Short mmCIF file of C-alpha atoms in Angstrom, two decimals:
data_model
loop_
_atom_site.label_atom_id
_atom_site.label_comp_id
_atom_site.label_asym_id
_atom_site.label_seq_id
_atom_site.Cartn_x
_atom_site.Cartn_y
_atom_site.Cartn_z
CA MET S 1337 -0.01 0.01 0.06
CA TRP S 1338 2.03 3.07 1.22
CA ASN S 1339 1.27 5.18 -1.88
CA LYS S 1340 1.95 2.19 -4.28
CA GLU S 1341 -0.57 0.97 -6.92
CA LEU S 1342 -2.09 -2.34 -6.12
CA TYR S 1343 -1.49 -5.08 -8.69
CA VAL S 1344 -4.55 -7.41 -8.59
CA ARG S 1345 -2.69 -10.18 -10.53
CA GLU S 1346 0.30 -10.06 -8.04
CA GLN S 1347 0.34 -12.75 -5.21
CA GLN S 1348 -0.35 -10.86 -1.99
CA ASP S 1349 -1.14 -11.89 1.58
CA ALA S 1350 -4.40 -11.02 3.27
CA TYR S 1351 -2.59 -10.63 6.72
CA GLU S 1352 0.07 -8.29 5.32
CA PHE S 1353 -2.71 -6.25 3.77
CA PHE S 1354 -4.53 -6.11 7.12
CA THR S 1355 -1.45 -4.92 8.98
CA SER S 1356 -0.51 -2.41 6.34
CA LEU S 1357 -4.21 -0.88 6.34
CA ILE S 1358 -4.32 -0.80 10.11
CA ASP S 1359 -0.84 0.98 10.21
CA GLN S 1360 -2.06 3.76 7.77
CA MET S 1361 -5.51 4.12 9.07
CA ASN S 1362 -4.06 4.69 12.54
CA GLU S 1363 -1.30 7.06 11.29
CA TYR S 1364 -3.34 9.64 9.47
CA PRO S 1365 -5.95 10.32 12.19
CA LYS S 1366 -3.27 10.55 14.74
CA LYS S 1367 -1.54 13.17 12.80
CA MET S 1368 -4.82 15.14 12.56
CA GLY S 1369 -5.58 14.87 16.19
CA ARG S 1370 -8.58 12.67 15.57
CA ASP S 1371 -9.67 9.35 17.11
CA GLN S 1372 -7.87 6.28 15.81
CA ILE S 1373 -10.82 4.31 14.82
CA PHE S 1374 -9.11 1.08 14.04
CA LYS S 1375 -6.96 1.26 17.06
CA ASN S 1376 -9.98 1.82 19.35
CA THR S 1377 -11.68 -1.19 17.64
CA PHE S 1378 -9.07 -3.79 17.25
CA GLN S 1379 -6.23 -3.02 19.67
CA GLY S 1380 -5.76 -5.36 22.75
CA ILE S 1381 -2.94 -5.64 25.27
CA TYR S 1382 -0.60 -8.75 25.81
CA SER S 1383 0.81 -9.26 29.22
CA ASP S 1384 4.24 -11.14 29.25
CA GLN S 1385 4.67 -12.36 32.80
CA LYS S 1386 7.38 -14.04 34.98
CA ILE S 1387 5.96 -15.57 38.05
CA CYS S 1388 8.48 -16.49 40.71
CA LYS S 1389 7.86 -19.79 42.57
CA GLY S 1390 8.96 -19.69 46.31
CA CYS S 1391 8.44 -15.86 46.60
CA PRO S 1392 5.60 -13.34 45.94
CA HIS S 1393 7.22 -11.51 43.09
CA ARG S 1394 5.90 -11.03 39.58
CA TYR S 1395 7.22 -9.12 36.59
CA GLU S 1396 5.10 -7.87 33.83
CA HIS S 1397 5.70 -6.37 30.46
CA GLU S 1398 2.72 -5.08 28.39
CA GLU S 1399 2.47 -4.92 24.63
CA ALA S 1400 -0.30 -3.82 22.34
CA PHE S 1401 -1.64 -6.01 19.58
CA MET S 1402 -4.08 -5.71 16.80
CA GLU S 1403 -4.47 -9.52 16.16
CA LEU S 1404 -3.67 -12.73 17.86
CA ASN S 1405 -1.23 -14.71 15.84
CA LEU S 1406 -1.52 -18.39 16.56
CA GLY S 1407 0.83 -20.96 15.33
CA VAL S 1408 -0.77 -24.00 13.54
CA THR S 1409 0.27 -27.48 14.70
CA SER S 1410 -1.31 -30.92 14.36
CA CYS S 1411 -4.12 -29.89 16.80
CA GLU S 1412 -7.49 -29.27 15.15
CA SER S 1413 -9.24 -27.00 17.58
CA LEU S 1414 -8.82 -23.17 17.82
CA GLU S 1415 -9.29 -23.65 21.60
CA ILE S 1416 -6.35 -25.97 21.80
CA PHE S 1417 -4.16 -23.30 19.84
CA LEU S 1418 -5.24 -20.63 22.56
CA ASP S 1419 -4.41 -23.04 25.43
CA GLN S 1420 -0.88 -23.38 23.76
CA PHE S 1421 -0.60 -19.73 23.43
CA VAL S 1422 -0.92 -19.03 27.20
CA ARG S 1423 0.67 -22.37 28.37
CA GLY S 1424 4.02 -20.75 28.93
CA GLU S 1425 7.18 -22.45 30.10
CA VAL S 1426 9.08 -23.13 33.43
CA LEU S 1427 12.59 -21.52 33.74
CA GLU S 1428 14.69 -23.95 35.83
CA GLY S 1429 17.96 -25.63 35.96
CA SER S 1430 20.31 -23.84 33.82
CA ASN S 1431 17.70 -21.58 32.62
CA VAL S 1432 16.68 -20.59 36.04
CA TYR S 1433 15.53 -16.91 36.52
CA TYR S 1434 17.08 -14.47 38.84
CA CYS S 1435 14.67 -12.47 41.01
CA GLU S 1436 16.04 -8.95 41.22
CA LYS S 1437 13.86 -8.27 44.35
CA CYS S 1438 14.95 -11.23 46.20
CA LYS S 1439 18.43 -11.27 44.83
CA GLU S 1440 18.08 -15.06 44.24
CA LYS S 1441 17.61 -17.52 41.53
CA ARG S 1442 14.06 -18.72 41.47
CA VAL S 1443 12.15 -21.38 39.49
CA THR S 1444 9.78 -19.06 37.29
CA VAL S 1445 6.96 -19.60 35.10
CA LYS S 1446 7.18 -17.41 31.99
CA ARG S 1447 3.93 -16.98 30.00
CA THR S 1448 1.81 -14.65 27.83
CA SER S 1449 -1.84 -13.96 28.47
CA ILE S 1450 -4.16 -11.24 27.49
CA LYS S 1451 -4.58 -8.21 29.82
CA SER S 1452 -7.02 -6.19 27.78
CA LEU S 1453 -9.32 -7.44 24.83
CA PRO S 1454 -10.58 -5.36 21.87
CA SER S 1455 -14.11 -4.78 21.00
CA ASP S 1456 -13.44 -6.87 17.75
CA LEU S 1457 -11.01 -9.66 18.08
CA VAL S 1458 -9.03 -10.75 14.95
CA ILE S 1459 -7.40 -14.06 14.92
CA HIS S 1460 -4.56 -15.00 12.40
CA LEU S 1461 -3.69 -18.63 12.05
CA MET S 1462 -0.10 -18.95 10.77
CA ARG S 1463 -0.39 -21.73 8.28
CA PHE S 1464 2.84 -20.83 6.49
CA GLY S 1465 6.20 -22.30 7.43
CA PHE S 1466 9.69 -23.37 6.05
CA HIS S 1467 10.73 -26.89 5.38
CA TRP S 1468 14.45 -26.87 6.24
CA GLU S 1469 15.16 -30.21 4.51
CA CYS S 1470 13.68 -29.20 1.06
CA GLY S 1471 14.54 -25.51 1.50
CA CYS S 1472 11.20 -24.33 0.57
CA SER S 1473 8.13 -22.63 1.93
CA ILE S 1474 5.10 -24.83 3.03
CA LYS S 1475 1.53 -24.59 4.09
CA TYR S 1476 -0.06 -26.51 6.84
CA GLU S 1477 -3.18 -28.24 5.66
CA GLU S 1478 -4.60 -29.18 9.00
CA GLN S 1479 -8.40 -28.59 9.17
CA ILE S 1480 -9.05 -26.29 12.22
CA ARG S 1481 -12.56 -26.37 14.02
CA PHE S 1482 -13.72 -23.25 15.83
CA PRO S 1483 -16.81 -22.30 17.78
CA TRP S 1484 -19.63 -20.02 16.71
CA MET S 1485 -19.20 -18.38 20.17
CA LEU S 1486 -15.60 -18.05 21.75
CA ASN S 1487 -15.18 -17.42 25.31
CA MET S 1488 -11.65 -15.68 25.91
CA GLU S 1489 -11.85 -15.30 29.73
CA PRO S 1490 -9.61 -18.48 30.28
CA TYR S 1491 -6.75 -16.76 28.20
CA THR S 1492 -6.87 -13.42 30.16
CA VAL S 1493 -4.70 -12.23 32.95
CA SER S 1494 -7.66 -12.47 35.29
CA GLY S 1495 -8.67 -15.93 33.90
CA MET S 1496 -5.20 -17.32 34.36
CA ALA S 1497 -5.14 -15.88 37.87
CA ARG S 1498 -8.34 -17.47 38.65
CA GLN S 1499 -7.03 -20.99 37.35
CA ASP S 1500 -3.89 -20.44 39.54
CA SER S 1501 -6.06 -19.55 42.48
CA SER S 1502 -8.30 -22.56 41.97
CA PHE S 1503 -5.28 -24.89 41.81
CA GLU S 1504 -4.02 -23.41 44.92
CA VAL S 1505 -7.49 -23.71 46.52
CA GLY S 1506 -7.52 -27.49 45.47
CA GLU S 1507 -4.26 -27.96 47.26
CA ASN S 1508 -5.21 -26.22 50.44
CA HIS S 1509 -8.51 -27.98 50.32
CA ARG S 1510 -6.79 -31.41 50.39
CA SER S 1511 -4.66 -30.13 53.39
CA MET S 1512 -7.78 -28.99 55.19
CA ASP S 1513 -9.52 -32.33 54.59
CA GLN S 1514 -6.66 -33.88 56.62
CA GLY S 1515 -6.08 -31.34 59.18
CA GLY S 1516 -9.58 -29.66 59.32
CA GLY S 1517 -10.44 -25.96 58.65
CA GLY S 1518 -13.03 -23.90 56.82
CA SER S 1519 -14.38 -24.07 53.23
CA PRO S 1520 -12.10 -22.24 50.65
CA GLN S 1521 -13.70 -19.51 48.61
CA LYS S 1522 -13.26 -19.88 44.63
CA LYS S 1523 -13.06 -16.93 42.30
CA VAL S 1524 -15.96 -16.70 39.96
CA ALA S 1525 -15.17 -16.78 36.25
CA LEU S 1526 -16.30 -14.08 33.97
CA THR S 1527 -17.52 -14.72 30.49
CA VAL S 1528 -15.78 -12.78 27.63
CA ASN S 1529 -17.75 -14.00 24.50
CA TYR S 1530 -16.87 -13.23 20.78
CA GLU S 1531 -19.42 -14.09 18.09
CA LEU S 1532 -17.97 -15.55 14.89
CA VAL S 1533 -18.82 -13.06 12.00
CA ILE S 1534 -16.14 -13.42 9.39
CA VAL S 1535 -13.88 -16.19 8.11
CA ILE S 1536 -11.04 -15.58 5.51
CA VAL S 1537 -9.94 -18.76 3.82
CA TYR S 1538 -6.74 -19.37 1.79
CA SER S 1539 -7.00 -22.10 -0.73
CA GLY S 1540 -3.76 -23.19 -2.44
CA GLN S 1541 -0.10 -23.77 -1.61
CA ALA S 1542 2.46 -21.56 0.12
CA HIS S 1543 3.78 -19.92 -3.29
CA MET S 1544 0.40 -19.69 -4.97
CA GLY S 1545 -3.22 -19.38 -3.83
CA HIS S 1546 -6.51 -17.68 -3.66
CA TYR S 1547 -8.55 -15.97 -0.83
CA TYR S 1548 -12.22 -15.87 -0.24
CA SER S 1549 -14.34 -15.09 2.75
CA PHE S 1550 -17.48 -16.00 4.60
CA ILE S 1551 -19.32 -12.96 6.19
CA LYS S 1552 -22.39 -12.96 8.50
CA ASP S 1553 -25.11 -10.48 7.68
CA ARG S 1554 -25.78 -8.66 11.04
CA GLN S 1555 -27.70 -5.64 9.86
CA GLY S 1556 -29.46 -6.12 6.49
CA CYS S 1557 -32.60 -7.89 5.55
CA GLY S 1558 -30.62 -11.16 5.57
CA LYS S 1559 -29.71 -10.75 9.12
CA GLY S 1560 -28.06 -13.71 10.58
CA LYS S 1561 -27.35 -15.35 7.22
CA TRP S 1562 -23.93 -16.15 5.93
CA TYR S 1563 -22.59 -15.06 2.53
CA LYS S 1564 -19.57 -16.34 0.49
CA PHE S 1565 -17.54 -13.58 -1.15
CA ASN S 1566 -15.40 -15.02 -3.90
CA ASP S 1567 -14.01 -12.17 -6.18
CA THR S 1568 -17.03 -11.01 -8.11
CA VAL S 1569 -19.28 -13.86 -6.91
CA ILE S 1570 -21.27 -13.26 -3.81
CA GLU S 1571 -23.85 -16.11 -2.73
CA GLU S 1572 -25.79 -17.08 0.22
CA PHE S 1573 -23.90 -19.98 2.05
CA ASP S 1574 -24.76 -22.48 4.67
CA LEU S 1575 -21.68 -22.20 6.92
CA ASN S 1576 -22.62 -25.51 8.78
CA ASP S 1577 -21.48 -27.17 5.51
CA GLU S 1578 -17.96 -26.15 6.38
CA THR S 1579 -16.83 -27.99 9.52
CA GLY S 1580 -13.56 -26.23 9.76
CA VAL S 1581 -11.05 -24.20 7.62
#
């Protein structure tokens, strides 16, 4: 984009177009002192956390995002990809973390979760990779299933903290069963649902292919119906025929 003519016959990537469009649509209103509509709509905030074990200290770094980039593996569910995204890793052994507040090395959980969710959530499934043996780009062909309604609460900072608390409560409860005590109080989960309204599909291989999309009518006379947009062809479509993409 950036003041360049678009060549419709040249192979382009939908994700690259989206990020370029977002960058420009945020830049120009900012220069004019106006609201950044795309930023207000799509921007969320990551939280990169380091949680020390054996001490109460936590370290957090925040970073804005316009889309969630999820790596595609052999799994077939969007929820599993999200679980992998927030799973994190344990820093121990030769990779143990030095707690600057304790001045000691601590076994630490390093993970990413979502601190602030946008009003409209964009999820990018990274289907392209590189095959080192053949020295070429490849596309991961796994079919991925996703829900009509996605609850993002388990992948947020508060959701992860609730799960941590539930685990600790479970451990304490077992101790109380053995030694007596009161009933623990569990934190109540909040529901943060997103309705599926757009699916962009890439058909083809890594070096050549075609994009088309499914869009749900939320305002017109066909409210609730899905339509397939494939170049100049627009037709009503029963998305239940598509079990995944």
